[in-house]
mmCIF file of C-alpha atoms in Angstrom:
data_model
loop_
_atom_site.group_PDB
_atom_site.id
_atom_site.type_symbol
_atom_site.label_atom_id
_atom_site.label_comp_id
_atom_site.label_asym_id
_atom_site.label_seq_id
_atom_site.Cartn_x
_atom_site.Cartn_y
_atom_site.Cartn_z
ATOM 1 C CA ASP A 1 21.033 -18.377 -0.097
ATOM 2 C CA GLN A 2 18.339 -18.327 2.579
ATOM 3 C CA GLN A 3 19.024 -21.455 4.616
ATOM 4 C CA VAL A 4 16.305 -20.735 7.167
ATOM 5 C CA LYS A 5 12.958 -19.635 5.817
ATOM 6 C CA GLN A 6 9.854 -18.260 7.434
ATOM 7 C CA ASN A 7 7.410 -18.014 4.586
ATOM 8 C CA SER A 8 4.673 -16.162 6.448
ATOM 9 C CA PRO A 9 5.655 -12.529 7.038
ATOM 10 C CA SER A 10 2.636 -11.977 9.245
ATOM 11 C CA LEU A 11 -0.029 -13.858 11.166
ATOM 12 C CA SER A 12 -3.118 -12.675 13.051
ATOM 13 C CA VAL A 13 -4.759 -14.835 15.706
ATOM 14 C CA GLN A 14 -7.648 -14.285 18.079
ATOM 15 C CA GLU A 15 -6.803 -14.071 21.753
ATOM 16 C CA GLY A 16 -7.159 -17.447 23.428
ATOM 17 C CA ARG A 17 -6.685 -19.431 20.225
ATOM 18 C CA ILE A 18 -3.590 -21.304 19.089
ATOM 19 C CA SER A 19 -0.837 -19.520 17.180
ATOM 20 C CA ILE A 20 1.294 -21.668 14.878
ATOM 21 C CA LEU A 21 4.453 -20.211 13.408
ATOM 22 C CA ASN A 22 6.366 -22.208 10.821
ATOM 23 C CA CYS A 23 10.000 -22.431 9.810
ATOM 24 C CA ASP A 24 11.764 -24.450 7.123
ATOM 25 C CA TYR A 25 15.476 -25.043 6.695
ATOM 26 C CA THR A 26 17.586 -26.410 3.890
ATOM 27 C CA ASN A 27 20.899 -27.255 5.542
ATOM 28 C CA SER A 28 20.862 -30.808 6.940
ATOM 29 C CA MET A 29 23.897 -29.949 9.073
ATOM 30 C CA PHE A 30 21.751 -27.826 11.382
ATOM 31 C CA ASP A 31 21.241 -29.685 14.642
ATOM 32 C CA TYR A 32 19.940 -27.105 17.084
ATOM 33 C CA PHE A 33 17.047 -24.747 16.601
ATOM 34 C CA LEU A 34 15.875 -21.712 18.540
ATOM 35 C CA TRP A 35 12.982 -19.295 18.532
ATOM 36 C CA TYR A 36 13.497 -15.666 19.444
ATOM 37 C CA LYS A 37 10.839 -13.062 20.095
ATOM 38 C CA LYS A 38 11.353 -9.400 19.292
ATOM 39 C CA TYR A 39 9.376 -6.369 20.413
ATOM 40 C CA PRO A 40 9.806 -3.026 18.594
ATOM 41 C CA ALA A 41 12.952 -1.089 19.580
ATOM 42 C CA GLU A 42 14.242 -4.040 21.594
ATOM 43 C CA GLY A 43 16.687 -6.795 20.840
ATOM 44 C CA PRO A 44 15.507 -10.369 20.252
ATOM 45 C CA THR A 45 14.930 -12.432 23.393
ATOM 46 C CA PHE A 46 15.326 -16.184 23.575
ATOM 47 C CA LEU A 47 12.053 -18.091 23.798
ATOM 48 C CA ILE A 48 12.544 -21.814 23.376
ATOM 49 C CA SER A 49 14.894 -24.241 21.665
ATOM 50 C CA ILE A 50 15.066 -27.835 20.472
ATOM 51 C CA SER A 51 17.873 -30.231 19.715
ATOM 52 C CA SER A 52 17.763 -32.406 16.620
ATOM 53 C CA ILE A 53 17.620 -35.530 18.805
ATOM 54 C CA LYS A 54 14.140 -34.500 19.962
ATOM 55 C CA ASP A 55 10.923 -33.916 18.095
ATOM 56 C CA LYS A 56 9.166 -31.812 20.723
ATOM 57 C CA ASN A 57 10.026 -29.403 23.500
ATOM 58 C CA GLU A 58 7.501 -27.709 25.729
ATOM 59 C CA ASP A 59 7.760 -24.713 28.043
ATOM 60 C CA GLY A 60 4.516 -23.450 29.476
ATOM 61 C CA ARG A 61 2.346 -22.094 26.694
ATOM 62 C CA PHE A 62 5.089 -22.584 24.110
ATOM 63 C CA THR A 63 5.834 -25.823 22.295
ATOM 64 C CA VAL A 64 8.298 -26.348 19.472
ATOM 65 C CA PHE A 65 7.968 -29.317 17.117
ATOM 66 C CA LEU A 66 10.760 -30.550 14.871
ATOM 67 C CA ASN A 67 10.296 -32.753 11.793
ATOM 68 C CA LYS A 68 13.815 -33.561 10.651
ATOM 69 C CA SER A 69 12.805 -35.535 7.586
ATOM 70 C CA ALA A 70 10.795 -32.564 6.333
ATOM 71 C CA LYS A 71 13.359 -30.034 7.602
ATOM 72 C CA HIS A 72 10.513 -28.198 9.261
ATOM 73 C CA LEU A 73 9.842 -26.822 12.690
ATOM 74 C CA SER A 74 6.916 -25.029 14.194
ATOM 75 C CA LEU A 75 6.195 -22.977 17.289
ATOM 76 C CA HIS A 76 2.803 -23.391 18.950
ATOM 77 C CA ILE A 77 1.502 -20.828 21.419
ATOM 78 C CA VAL A 78 -1.548 -21.898 23.409
ATOM 79 C CA PRO A 79 -3.484 -19.954 24.480
ATOM 80 C CA SER A 80 -2.395 -16.820 22.642
ATOM 81 C CA GLN A 81 -2.280 -13.615 24.668
ATOM 82 C CA PRO A 82 -2.057 -9.954 23.591
ATOM 83 C CA GLY A 83 1.485 -9.762 25.007
ATOM 84 C CA ASP A 84 2.525 -12.388 22.483
ATOM 85 C CA SER A 85 2.202 -9.825 19.696
ATOM 86 C CA ALA A 86 5.781 -9.492 18.396
ATOM 87 C CA VAL A 87 8.084 -10.612 15.599
ATOM 88 C CA TYR A 88 9.235 -14.213 15.971
ATOM 89 C CA PHE A 89 12.527 -15.374 14.496
ATOM 90 C CA CYS A 90 13.507 -18.955 13.897
ATOM 91 C CA ALA A 91 17.266 -19.632 14.124
ATOM 92 C CA ALA A 92 19.457 -22.657 13.501
ATOM 93 C CA ARG A 93 22.954 -23.749 14.449
ATOM 94 C CA LYS A 94 25.235 -26.395 12.975
ATOM 95 C CA ASP A 95 26.960 -28.106 15.873
ATOM 96 C CA PHE A 96 27.793 -27.715 19.518
ATOM 97 C CA GLY A 97 30.703 -25.359 19.967
ATOM 98 C CA ASN A 98 29.898 -23.479 16.770
ATOM 99 C CA GLU A 99 27.414 -20.938 18.000
ATOM 100 C CA LYS A 100 26.917 -19.143 14.705
ATOM 101 C CA LEU A 101 23.181 -18.689 14.350
ATOM 102 C CA THR A 102 21.435 -18.467 11.003
ATOM 103 C CA PHE A 103 18.173 -16.584 11.344
ATOM 104 C CA GLY A 104 14.984 -16.645 9.308
ATOM 105 C CA THR A 105 13.314 -13.450 8.136
ATOM 106 C CA GLY A 106 10.755 -13.405 10.934
ATOM 107 C CA THR A 107 6.976 -13.611 11.279
ATOM 108 C CA ARG A 108 5.017 -10.750 12.788
ATOM 109 C CA LEU A 109 2.353 -12.191 15.090
ATOM 110 C CA THR A 110 -0.609 -10.035 16.026
ATOM 111 C CA ILE A 111 -2.991 -11.247 18.715
ATOM 112 C CA ILE A 112 -6.441 -9.760 18.311
ATOM 113 C CA PRO A 113 -8.233 -9.114 21.639
ATOM 114 C CA GLU B 1 21.643 -8.720 36.211
ATOM 115 C CA ALA B 2 22.064 -5.831 33.778
ATOM 116 C CA GLY B 3 21.514 -6.697 30.135
ATOM 117 C CA VAL B 4 23.603 -5.991 27.075
ATOM 118 C CA ALA B 5 24.066 -2.241 26.638
ATOM 119 C CA GLN B 6 24.457 -0.529 23.289
ATOM 120 C CA SER B 7 24.936 3.073 22.237
ATOM 121 C CA PRO B 8 23.917 5.143 20.484
ATOM 122 C CA ARG B 9 20.372 3.899 19.943
ATOM 123 C CA TYR B 10 19.959 5.846 16.712
ATOM 124 C CA LYS B 11 22.385 7.386 14.233
ATOM 125 C CA ILE B 12 21.850 9.245 10.985
ATOM 126 C CA ILE B 13 24.842 9.937 8.757
ATOM 127 C CA GLU B 14 25.556 10.735 5.135
ATOM 128 C CA LYS B 15 27.183 8.225 2.841
ATOM 129 C CA ARG B 16 30.985 8.162 2.948
ATOM 130 C CA GLN B 17 30.958 9.313 6.572
ATOM 131 C CA SER B 18 32.267 7.175 9.423
ATOM 132 C CA VAL B 19 30.317 5.828 12.359
ATOM 133 C CA ALA B 20 31.073 3.772 15.460
ATOM 134 C CA PHE B 21 28.855 1.693 17.708
ATOM 135 C CA TRP B 22 29.575 0.580 21.235
ATOM 136 C CA CYS B 23 28.519 -2.546 23.102
ATOM 137 C CA ASN B 24 28.940 -3.600 26.716
ATOM 138 C CA PRO B 25 27.992 -7.255 27.218
ATOM 139 C CA ILE B 26 26.517 -8.826 30.320
ATOM 140 C CA SER B 27 29.119 -8.959 33.077
ATOM 141 C CA GLY B 28 31.159 -12.130 32.906
ATOM 142 C CA HIS B 29 30.124 -13.032 29.370
ATOM 143 C CA ALA B 30 33.189 -14.082 27.425
ATOM 144 C CA THR B 31 31.635 -14.393 23.982
ATOM 145 C CA LEU B 32 30.388 -11.329 22.094
ATOM 146 C CA TYR B 33 28.647 -11.109 18.729
ATOM 147 C CA TRP B 34 27.797 -8.287 16.336
ATOM 148 C CA TYR B 35 24.847 -8.782 13.987
ATOM 149 C CA GLN B 36 23.452 -6.686 11.155
ATOM 150 C CA GLN B 37 19.697 -6.737 10.658
ATOM 151 C CA ILE B 38 18.475 -5.140 7.449
ATOM 152 C CA LEU B 39 14.791 -4.230 7.328
ATOM 153 C CA GLY B 40 12.667 -7.274 6.523
ATOM 154 C CA GLN B 41 15.479 -9.733 7.145
ATOM 155 C CA GLY B 42 16.743 -11.738 10.077
ATOM 156 C CA PRO B 43 19.925 -10.811 11.934
ATOM 157 C CA LYS B 44 23.135 -11.758 10.137
ATOM 158 C CA LEU B 45 26.323 -12.445 12.107
ATOM 159 C CA LEU B 46 29.139 -10.035 11.289
ATOM 160 C CA ILE B 47 31.760 -11.026 13.850
ATOM 161 C CA GLN B 48 32.170 -13.188 16.961
ATOM 162 C CA PHE B 49 34.707 -12.587 19.733
ATOM 163 C CA GLN B 50 35.843 -14.996 22.419
ATOM 164 C CA ASN B 51 37.334 -12.715 25.083
ATOM 165 C CA ASN B 52 39.494 -10.367 22.972
ATOM 166 C CA GLY B 53 40.105 -12.807 20.110
ATOM 167 C CA VAL B 54 38.136 -13.092 16.869
ATOM 168 C CA VAL B 55 36.428 -16.475 16.390
ATOM 169 C CA ASP B 56 34.512 -15.776 13.177
ATOM 170 C CA ASP B 57 34.547 -12.706 10.948
ATOM 171 C CA SER B 58 33.788 -14.452 7.679
ATOM 172 C CA GLN B 59 30.765 -12.237 6.938
ATOM 173 C CA LEU B 60 32.334 -8.935 7.960
ATOM 174 C CA PRO B 61 32.943 -6.607 4.955
ATOM 175 C CA LYS B 62 36.503 -5.937 5.959
ATOM 176 C CA ASP B 63 37.067 -3.198 3.398
ATOM 177 C CA ARG B 64 34.805 -0.892 5.378
ATOM 178 C CA PHE B 65 33.872 -2.602 8.643
ATOM 179 C CA SER B 66 36.137 -3.148 11.625
ATOM 180 C CA ALA B 67 35.552 -4.309 15.167
ATOM 181 C CA GLU B 68 37.611 -4.655 18.287
ATOM 182 C CA ARG B 69 37.308 -5.908 21.829
ATOM 183 C CA LEU B 70 40.653 -4.877 23.233
ATOM 184 C CA LYS B 71 40.205 -5.798 26.890
ATOM 185 C CA GLY B 72 37.797 -8.650 26.362
ATOM 186 C CA VAL B 73 34.859 -6.724 27.771
ATOM 187 C CA ASP B 74 33.200 -3.978 25.725
ATOM 188 C CA SER B 75 33.464 -3.757 21.971
ATOM 189 C CA THR B 76 33.223 -1.205 19.179
ATOM 190 C CA LEU B 77 32.080 -1.725 15.604
ATOM 191 C CA LYS B 78 33.127 0.853 13.034
ATOM 192 C CA ILE B 79 32.025 1.552 9.480
ATOM 193 C CA GLN B 80 34.310 3.697 7.348
ATOM 194 C CA PRO B 81 33.126 4.876 4.857
ATOM 195 C CA ALA B 82 29.416 4.134 5.126
ATOM 196 C CA LYS B 83 27.275 3.196 2.132
ATOM 197 C CA LEU B 84 23.529 3.487 1.675
ATOM 198 C CA GLU B 85 23.151 -0.299 1.992
ATOM 199 C CA ASP B 86 24.645 -0.191 5.498
ATOM 200 C CA SER B 87 21.344 1.205 6.772
ATOM 201 C CA ALA B 88 20.256 -1.413 9.285
ATOM 202 C CA VAL B 89 19.959 -2.228 12.970
ATOM 203 C CA TYR B 90 23.247 -3.351 14.482
ATOM 204 C CA LEU B 91 22.710 -5.809 17.303
ATOM 205 C CA CYS B 92 25.197 -6.900 19.904
ATOM 206 C CA ALA B 93 24.758 -10.183 21.777
ATOM 207 C CA SER B 94 26.724 -12.098 24.393
ATOM 208 C CA THR B 95 26.952 -15.522 25.997
ATOM 209 C CA ARG B 96 28.698 -16.584 29.175
ATOM 210 C CA ARG B 97 30.963 -19.053 27.437
ATOM 211 C CA GLN B 98 31.585 -20.521 24.034
ATOM 212 C CA GLY B 99 29.133 -23.291 23.271
ATOM 213 C CA GLN B 100 26.298 -21.868 25.324
ATOM 214 C CA GLU B 101 23.191 -21.840 23.215
ATOM 215 C CA THR B 102 21.375 -18.792 24.502
ATOM 216 C CA GLN B 103 22.563 -15.475 23.143
ATOM 217 C CA TYR B 104 21.396 -12.373 24.994
ATOM 218 C CA PHE B 105 20.809 -9.404 22.730
ATOM 219 C CA GLY B 106 21.072 -5.687 23.340
ATOM 220 C CA PRO B 107 18.451 -3.224 22.044
ATOM 221 C CA GLY B 108 20.454 -2.447 18.922
ATOM 222 C CA THR B 109 21.638 0.698 17.162
ATOM 223 C CA ARG B 110 19.485 1.831 14.255
ATOM 224 C CA LEU B 111 21.668 3.348 11.522
ATOM 225 C CA LEU B 112 20.316 5.372 8.625
ATOM 226 C CA VAL B 113 22.735 6.311 5.862
ATOM 227 C CA LEU B 114 21.503 9.119 3.587
#
């Protein structure tokens, strides 16, 4: 049962344009969402997160949007840079104090110079 | 601040053999996690430690997998005997305290079972 889904295995975007990565979840008990970025041969690194009480969180070029009614979140990267090429994982957690993360399958983002 | 250390980085074994992975979390981090990431999938939590106690091992295949964190610092994950489907990257992560959202991951150990 895949509770967190990233339906696009890969995405290619021109440098300087906007990258939009999508994530859907099925478990309404999830209340905290995170995006991790992973380069080859490295572990995932935390990128940005959002609590279910918000619908948007911004950090520099990265913005995460949450639509609770649709059980959907998205990560926007503007402008996209070659160093953004990586695999992006969406993750979700049920409640504070229970840190168990459920990860999606990842989206490989390629930024084309 | 040094990151999460894992060794070995790569391991190739034959099925039915045993293998062990080691993880040293970031200094001062009380909570330690082991994840299994099969190719094409996201990481899946195997076990979570708080200091030297197990918080969650509900997804650990206990018939063949074991893990310990005896002194509440570094940890070992063992597979005995290994199966072909155990081929994956094994990731270790840590957080300073329970309830902290950001997990810091090590580089992982890539296991291939032949």
